[in-house]
XYZ file of C-alpha atoms in Angstrom:
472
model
C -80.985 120.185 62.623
C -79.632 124.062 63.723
C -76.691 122.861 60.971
C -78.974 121.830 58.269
C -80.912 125.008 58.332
C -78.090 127.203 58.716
C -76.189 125.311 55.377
C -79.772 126.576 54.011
C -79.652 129.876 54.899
C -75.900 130.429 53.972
C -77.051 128.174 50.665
C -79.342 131.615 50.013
C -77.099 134.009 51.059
C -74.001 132.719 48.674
C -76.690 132.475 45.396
C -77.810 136.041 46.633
C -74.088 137.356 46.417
C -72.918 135.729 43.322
C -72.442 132.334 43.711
C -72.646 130.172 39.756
C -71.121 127.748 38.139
C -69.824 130.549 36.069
C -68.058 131.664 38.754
C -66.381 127.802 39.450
C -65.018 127.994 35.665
C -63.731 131.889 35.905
C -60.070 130.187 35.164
C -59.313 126.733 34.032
C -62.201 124.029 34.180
C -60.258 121.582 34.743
C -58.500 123.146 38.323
C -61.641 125.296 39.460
C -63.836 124.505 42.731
C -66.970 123.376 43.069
C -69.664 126.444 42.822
C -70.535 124.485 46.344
C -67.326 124.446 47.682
C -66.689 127.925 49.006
C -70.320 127.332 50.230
C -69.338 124.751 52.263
C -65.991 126.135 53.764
C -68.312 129.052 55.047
C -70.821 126.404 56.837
C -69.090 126.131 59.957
C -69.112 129.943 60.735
C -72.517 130.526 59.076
C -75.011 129.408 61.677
C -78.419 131.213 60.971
C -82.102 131.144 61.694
C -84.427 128.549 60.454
C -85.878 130.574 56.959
C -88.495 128.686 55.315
C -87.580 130.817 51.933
C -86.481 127.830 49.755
C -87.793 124.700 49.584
C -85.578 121.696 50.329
C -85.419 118.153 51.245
C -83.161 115.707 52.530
C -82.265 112.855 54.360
C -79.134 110.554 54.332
C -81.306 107.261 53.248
C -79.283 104.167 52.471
C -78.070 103.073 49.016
C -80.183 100.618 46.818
C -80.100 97.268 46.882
C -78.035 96.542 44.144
C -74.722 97.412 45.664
C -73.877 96.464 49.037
C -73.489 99.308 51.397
C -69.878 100.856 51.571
C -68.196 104.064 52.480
C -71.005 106.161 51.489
C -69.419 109.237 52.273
C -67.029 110.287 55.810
C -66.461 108.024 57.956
C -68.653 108.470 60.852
C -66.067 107.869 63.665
C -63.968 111.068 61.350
C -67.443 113.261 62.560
C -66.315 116.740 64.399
C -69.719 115.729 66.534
C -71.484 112.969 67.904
C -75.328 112.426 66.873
C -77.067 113.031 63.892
C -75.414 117.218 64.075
C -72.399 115.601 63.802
C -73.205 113.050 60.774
C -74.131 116.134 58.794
C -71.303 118.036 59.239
C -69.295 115.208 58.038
C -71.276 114.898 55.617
C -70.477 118.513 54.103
C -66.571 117.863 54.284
C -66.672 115.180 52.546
C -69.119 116.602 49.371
C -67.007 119.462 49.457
C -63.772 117.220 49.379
C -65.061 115.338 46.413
C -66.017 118.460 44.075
C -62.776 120.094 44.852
C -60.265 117.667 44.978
C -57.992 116.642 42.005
C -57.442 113.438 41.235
C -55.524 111.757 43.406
C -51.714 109.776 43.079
C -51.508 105.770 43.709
C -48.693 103.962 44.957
C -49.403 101.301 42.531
C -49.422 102.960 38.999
C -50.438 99.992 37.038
C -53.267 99.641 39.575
C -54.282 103.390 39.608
C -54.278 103.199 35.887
C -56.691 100.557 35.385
C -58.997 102.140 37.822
C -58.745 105.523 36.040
C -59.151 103.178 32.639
C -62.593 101.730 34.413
C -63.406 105.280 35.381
C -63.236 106.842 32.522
C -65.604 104.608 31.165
C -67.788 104.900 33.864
C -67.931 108.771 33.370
C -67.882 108.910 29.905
C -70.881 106.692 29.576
C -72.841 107.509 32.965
C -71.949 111.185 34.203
C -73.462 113.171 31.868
C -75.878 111.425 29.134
C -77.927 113.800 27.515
C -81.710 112.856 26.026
C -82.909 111.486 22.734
C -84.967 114.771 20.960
C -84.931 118.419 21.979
C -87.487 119.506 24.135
C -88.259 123.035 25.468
C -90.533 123.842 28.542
C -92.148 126.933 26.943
C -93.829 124.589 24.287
C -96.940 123.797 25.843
C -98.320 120.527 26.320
C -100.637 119.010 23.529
C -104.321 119.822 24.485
C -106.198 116.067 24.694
C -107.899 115.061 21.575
C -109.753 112.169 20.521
C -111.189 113.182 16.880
C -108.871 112.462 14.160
C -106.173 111.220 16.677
C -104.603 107.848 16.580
C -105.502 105.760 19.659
C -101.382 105.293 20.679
C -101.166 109.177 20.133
C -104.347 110.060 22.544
C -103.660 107.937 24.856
C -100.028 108.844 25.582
C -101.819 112.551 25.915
C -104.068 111.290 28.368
C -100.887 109.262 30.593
C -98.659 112.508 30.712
C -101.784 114.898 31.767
C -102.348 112.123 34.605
C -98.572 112.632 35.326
C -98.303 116.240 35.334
C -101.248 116.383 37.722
C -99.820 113.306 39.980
C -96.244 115.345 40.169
C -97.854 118.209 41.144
C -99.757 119.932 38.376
C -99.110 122.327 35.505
C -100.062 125.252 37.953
C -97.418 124.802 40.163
C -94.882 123.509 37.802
C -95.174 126.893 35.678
C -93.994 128.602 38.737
C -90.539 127.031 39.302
C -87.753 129.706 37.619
C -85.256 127.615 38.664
C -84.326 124.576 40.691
C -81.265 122.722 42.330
C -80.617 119.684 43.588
C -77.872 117.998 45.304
C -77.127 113.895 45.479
C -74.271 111.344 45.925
C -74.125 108.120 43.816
C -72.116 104.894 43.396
C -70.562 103.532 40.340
C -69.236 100.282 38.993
C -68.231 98.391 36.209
C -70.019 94.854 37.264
C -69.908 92.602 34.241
C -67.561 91.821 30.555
C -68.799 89.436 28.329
C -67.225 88.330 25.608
C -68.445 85.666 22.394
C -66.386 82.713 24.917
C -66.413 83.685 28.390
C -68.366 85.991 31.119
C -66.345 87.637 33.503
C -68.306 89.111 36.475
C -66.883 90.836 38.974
C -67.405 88.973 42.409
C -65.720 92.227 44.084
C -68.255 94.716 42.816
C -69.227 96.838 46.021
C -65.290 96.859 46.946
C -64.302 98.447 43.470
C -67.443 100.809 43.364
C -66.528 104.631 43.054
C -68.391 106.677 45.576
C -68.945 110.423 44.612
C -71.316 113.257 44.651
C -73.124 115.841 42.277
C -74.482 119.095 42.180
C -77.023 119.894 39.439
C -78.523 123.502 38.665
C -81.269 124.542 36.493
C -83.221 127.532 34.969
C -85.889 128.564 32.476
C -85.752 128.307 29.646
C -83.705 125.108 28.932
C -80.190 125.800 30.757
C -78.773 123.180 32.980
C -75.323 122.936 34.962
C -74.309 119.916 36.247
C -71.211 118.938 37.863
C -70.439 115.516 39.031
C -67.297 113.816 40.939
C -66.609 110.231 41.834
C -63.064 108.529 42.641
C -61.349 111.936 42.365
C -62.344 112.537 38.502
C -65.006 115.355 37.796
C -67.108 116.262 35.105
C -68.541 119.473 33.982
C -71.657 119.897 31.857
C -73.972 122.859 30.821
C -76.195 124.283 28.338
C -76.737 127.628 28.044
C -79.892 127.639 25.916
C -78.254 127.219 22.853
C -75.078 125.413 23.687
C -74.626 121.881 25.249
C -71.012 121.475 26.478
C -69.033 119.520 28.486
C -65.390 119.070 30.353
C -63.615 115.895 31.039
C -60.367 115.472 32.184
C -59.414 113.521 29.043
C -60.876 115.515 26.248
C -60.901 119.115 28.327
C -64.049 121.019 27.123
C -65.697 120.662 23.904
C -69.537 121.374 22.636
C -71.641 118.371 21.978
C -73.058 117.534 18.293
C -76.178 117.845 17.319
C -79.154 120.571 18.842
C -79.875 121.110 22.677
C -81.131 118.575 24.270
C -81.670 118.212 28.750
C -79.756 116.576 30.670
C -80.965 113.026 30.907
C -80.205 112.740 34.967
C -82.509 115.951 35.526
C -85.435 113.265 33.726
C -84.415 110.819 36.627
C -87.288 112.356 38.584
C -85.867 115.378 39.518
C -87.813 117.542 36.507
C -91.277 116.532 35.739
C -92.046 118.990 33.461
C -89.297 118.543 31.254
C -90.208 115.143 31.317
C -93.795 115.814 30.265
C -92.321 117.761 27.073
C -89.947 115.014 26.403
C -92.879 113.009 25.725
C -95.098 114.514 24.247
C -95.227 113.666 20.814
C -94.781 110.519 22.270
C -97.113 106.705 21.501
C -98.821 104.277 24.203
C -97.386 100.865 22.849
C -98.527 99.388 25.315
C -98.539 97.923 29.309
C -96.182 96.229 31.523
C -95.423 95.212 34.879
C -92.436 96.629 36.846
C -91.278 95.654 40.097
C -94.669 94.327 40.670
C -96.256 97.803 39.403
C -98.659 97.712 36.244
C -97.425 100.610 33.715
C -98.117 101.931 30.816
C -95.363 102.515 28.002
C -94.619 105.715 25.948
C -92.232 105.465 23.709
C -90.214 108.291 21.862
C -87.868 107.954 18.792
C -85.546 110.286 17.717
C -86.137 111.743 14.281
C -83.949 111.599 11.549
C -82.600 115.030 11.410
C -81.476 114.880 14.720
C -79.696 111.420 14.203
C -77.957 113.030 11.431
C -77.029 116.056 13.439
C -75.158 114.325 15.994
C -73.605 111.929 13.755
C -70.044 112.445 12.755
C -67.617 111.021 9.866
C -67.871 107.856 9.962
C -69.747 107.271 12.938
C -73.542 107.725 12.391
C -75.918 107.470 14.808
C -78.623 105.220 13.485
C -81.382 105.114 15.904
C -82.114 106.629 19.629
C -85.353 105.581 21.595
C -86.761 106.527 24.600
C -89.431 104.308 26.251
C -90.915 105.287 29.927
C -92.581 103.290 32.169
C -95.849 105.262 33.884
C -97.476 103.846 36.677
C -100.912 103.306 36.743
C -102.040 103.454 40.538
C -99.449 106.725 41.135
C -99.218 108.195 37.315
C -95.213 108.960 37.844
C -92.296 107.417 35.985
C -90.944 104.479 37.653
C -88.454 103.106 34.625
C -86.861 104.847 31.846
C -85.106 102.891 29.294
C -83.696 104.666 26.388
C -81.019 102.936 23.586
C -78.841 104.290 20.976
C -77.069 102.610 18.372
C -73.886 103.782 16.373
C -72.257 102.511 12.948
C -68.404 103.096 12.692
C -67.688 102.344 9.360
C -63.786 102.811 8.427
C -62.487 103.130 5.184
C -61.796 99.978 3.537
C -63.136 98.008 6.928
C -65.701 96.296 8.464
C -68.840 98.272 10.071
C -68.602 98.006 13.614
C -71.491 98.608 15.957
C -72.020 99.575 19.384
C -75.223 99.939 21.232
C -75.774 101.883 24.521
C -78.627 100.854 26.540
C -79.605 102.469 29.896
C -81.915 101.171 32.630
C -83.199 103.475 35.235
C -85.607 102.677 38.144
C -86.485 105.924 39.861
C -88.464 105.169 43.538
C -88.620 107.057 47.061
C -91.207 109.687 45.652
C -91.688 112.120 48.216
C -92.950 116.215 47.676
C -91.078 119.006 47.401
C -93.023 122.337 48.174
C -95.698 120.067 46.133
C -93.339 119.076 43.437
C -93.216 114.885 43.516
C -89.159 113.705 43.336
C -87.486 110.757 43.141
C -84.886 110.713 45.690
C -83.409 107.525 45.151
C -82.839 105.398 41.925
C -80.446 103.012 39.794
C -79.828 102.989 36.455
C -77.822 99.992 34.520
C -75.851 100.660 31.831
C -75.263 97.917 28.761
C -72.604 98.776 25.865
C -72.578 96.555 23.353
C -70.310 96.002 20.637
C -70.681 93.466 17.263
C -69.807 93.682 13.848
C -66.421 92.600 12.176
C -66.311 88.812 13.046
C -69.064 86.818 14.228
C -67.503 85.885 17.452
C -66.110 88.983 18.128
C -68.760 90.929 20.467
C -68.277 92.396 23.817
C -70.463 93.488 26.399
C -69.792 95.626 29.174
C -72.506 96.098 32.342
C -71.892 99.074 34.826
C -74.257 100.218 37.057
C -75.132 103.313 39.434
C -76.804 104.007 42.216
C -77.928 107.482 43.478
C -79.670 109.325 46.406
C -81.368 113.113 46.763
C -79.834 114.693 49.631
C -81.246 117.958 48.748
C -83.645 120.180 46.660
C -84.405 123.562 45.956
C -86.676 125.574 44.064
C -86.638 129.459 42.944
C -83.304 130.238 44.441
C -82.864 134.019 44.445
C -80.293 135.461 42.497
C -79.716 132.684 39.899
C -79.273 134.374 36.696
C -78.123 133.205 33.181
C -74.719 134.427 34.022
C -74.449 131.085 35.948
C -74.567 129.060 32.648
C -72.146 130.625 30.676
C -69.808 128.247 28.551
C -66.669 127.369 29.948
C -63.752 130.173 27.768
C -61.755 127.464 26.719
C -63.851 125.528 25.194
C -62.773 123.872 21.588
C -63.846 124.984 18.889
C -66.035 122.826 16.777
C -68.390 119.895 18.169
C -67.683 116.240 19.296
C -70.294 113.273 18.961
C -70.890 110.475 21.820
C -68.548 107.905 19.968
C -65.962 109.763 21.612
C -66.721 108.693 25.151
C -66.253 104.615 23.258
C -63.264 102.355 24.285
C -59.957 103.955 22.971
C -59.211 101.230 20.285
C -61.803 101.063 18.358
C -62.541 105.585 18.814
C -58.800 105.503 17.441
C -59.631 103.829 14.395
C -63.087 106.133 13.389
C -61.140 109.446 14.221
C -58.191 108.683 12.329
C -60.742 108.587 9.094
C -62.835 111.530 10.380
C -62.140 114.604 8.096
C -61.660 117.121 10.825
C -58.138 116.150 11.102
C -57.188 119.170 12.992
C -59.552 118.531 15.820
C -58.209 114.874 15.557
C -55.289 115.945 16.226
C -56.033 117.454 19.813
C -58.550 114.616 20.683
C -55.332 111.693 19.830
C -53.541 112.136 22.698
C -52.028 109.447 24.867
C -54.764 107.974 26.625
C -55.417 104.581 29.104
C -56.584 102.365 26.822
C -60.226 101.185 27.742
C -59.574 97.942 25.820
C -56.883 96.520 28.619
C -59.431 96.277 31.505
C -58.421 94.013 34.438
C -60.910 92.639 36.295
C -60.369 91.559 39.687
C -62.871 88.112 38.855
C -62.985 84.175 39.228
C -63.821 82.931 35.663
């Protein structure tokens, strides 16, 4: 417990001196540390007094059900202590491993470049998704009204006021500057379908990548996030008025369309961004989920910002949002949200894919009065049809996450920490480049910005060659 508080304290005194994510991308993004890294080295000679100046929680809970229990982090007999001192400072080596690290050499190439194949996928769909609309927290909420309102449009009013007041109230939300939070996850690819066979894998929890991320925020609308799982990491900010991101396989590049949050910080982690998310949204209805009567909102993007995101021949034809409230608590206990993109080559047949995301957010506990989810799972469908009719695929991956720890106004934060990476491409990138190589090869060489075409085309694993380790 002396540990935990002292990785507090020296979490305080590192923000206090300078410590950003700006700082982690001073050189290269793809070869820079963690911004929690050189916190962590520090830990074991940084033992300090309990200070009750930011608010946090933790606990290492078990992962969901979905997954079977693995390896979630070091190995407990690898501890430098016995007892539950000992299990945190294990713990801390092995976050700090798993921000810093690059990616790691196989004996086996063809093996280790499946898996990268598989996790790119994973990343590219899962790391960093980012929400339907643009939302800002200094718009305040729609006052409740019941003259000249349609019913679907008052009543979503009336669910989100219940939830801002069950997740700790506009009051105390107002007062949060900025936040942090700190978790460690699970990913796998569980399931391919195709129009004559289903291929499931029957090894799931062995071939599920373990990892961790770190995820800053501050008012008004900038984020940081950085995430790493099976030696791969991924970088993603906004700095108010630019969303950006860093993979290893596209290096960093801004994202189409206007600012929009991070969808993980929705995951219960930020309520009030979640209220303004919805907000213009309608009641369509109830539902039961996981045994728990909800109501539904649901949110669709508008036109203008489908068209802003969309690229060449890839157009974005529809994103909704729909979120499950509960009744007896008010929170958000499901999110679903769904996108759906046309390719349409020159001279070829349209070919669609649709992305479809799942999450179940539970374990609500408060935070210096602020309600968070600390534990969830989120399943991920993409879909592809068009061209033949028997030609369809369907890939299932899923996650699983836990909160280890939160923090609220954490002094010396500034905007400085969310400054864009100095590399970063010029020019913008939609989501259809995070698809399966093959068929992203075929829209970009029709795109008209053939220069940035050029730098995206490089070789590549190709997504389409998948092995899975399954009895059909």
């Amino acid at each position: 417990m002396e540990k935990k508080q002292g990785f507090f304290s020296a979490l305080k005194d590192e923000v206090v001196r300078g410590l950003s994510p700006a700082r982690s991308r001073a050189k290269s993004p793809a070869r820079s540390a963690s911004p929690i890294s050189g916190l962590l080295r520090r830990r074991k000679h940084h033992v300090a007094a309990p200070e009750p100046l930011i608010a946090r929680s933790g606990s290492l809970r078990p992962m969901g059900e979905t997954l079977t229990p693995l390896m979630e982090g070091p190995d407990a007999e690898g501890c430098d202590g016995g007892g539950e001192g000992g299990k945190k400072e294990g713990w801390g080596h092995w976050m700090k491993g798993q921000l810093s690290r690059a990616p790691s050499s196989s004996s086996s190439a063809a093996s280790s470049a499946y898996r990268r194949s598989d996790l790119r996928l994973l990343l590219g769909v899962m790391g960093a998704p980012l929400a339907p609309v643009h939302v800002s927290t200094a718009d305040p909420l729609p006052h409740l009204s019941i003259k000249d309102t349609p019913i679907e449009t008052s009543s979503a009013q009336y669910i989100l006021q219940q939830y801002t007041a069950a997740s700790g109230g506009q009051r105390l939300q107002s007062s949060i500057r900025n936040a942090y939070a700190m978790g460690k996850l699970k990913m796998v690819a569980s399931e391919f379908e195709t129009a004559t066979k289903v291929m499931k894998n029957r090894y799931a929890s062995r071939a599920a990548e373990s990892g961790g991320f770190v995820l800053w925020q501050m008012t008004p609308d900038m984020w940081y996030v950085e995430l790493a799982v099976g030696g791969s990491k991924v970088h993603a900010g906004c700095n108010g008025k630019l969303v950006w991101r860093h993979t290893p396989w596209l290096g960093a590049h801004a994202a189409k369309g206007p600012v929009r949050p991070l969808r993980r910080a929705l995951q219960g982690l930020d309520p009030r961004t979640t209220a303004s998310m919805f907000a213009d949204a309608r009641c369509i209805g109830e539902k039961k989920v996981n045994g728990e009567d909800c109501f539904i909102l649901k949110l669709c993007a508008d036109p203008q910002t489908l068209k802003a995101r969309s690229e060449g021949p890839a157009e974005i034809i529809r994103h909704v949002l729909f979120g499950y409230f509960s009744q007896r608590t008010g929170l958000l206990v499901h999110m679903e949200d769904s996108h759906l993109t046309r390719i349409q080559s020159n001279g070829g047949d349209a070919v669609y894919w649709e992305t479809t995301i799942n999450s179940f957010l539970d374990d609500y506990r408060p935070v210096e009065g602020i309600m968070i989810a600390h534990s969830g799972r989120s399943v991920v469908t993409l879909f592809r049809f068009g061209e033949m009719a028997m030609s369809h695929t369907k890939t299932r991956m899923e996650e699983v996450w836990t909160i280890e720890e939160v923090a609220f106004n954490v002094p010396g934060l500034s905007m400085d920490c969310f400054i864009p990476p100095a590399d970063i491409r010029c020019g913008s990138i939609s989501e259809t480049c995070e698809l399966p190589q093959g068929d992203r090869g075929k829209t970009m060489a029709a795109a008209a910005h053939r220069l940035k075409v050029a730098a995206l085309e490089k070789p590549h694993d190709n997504l389409d060659n998948i092995i899975w380790k399954v009895e059909v």
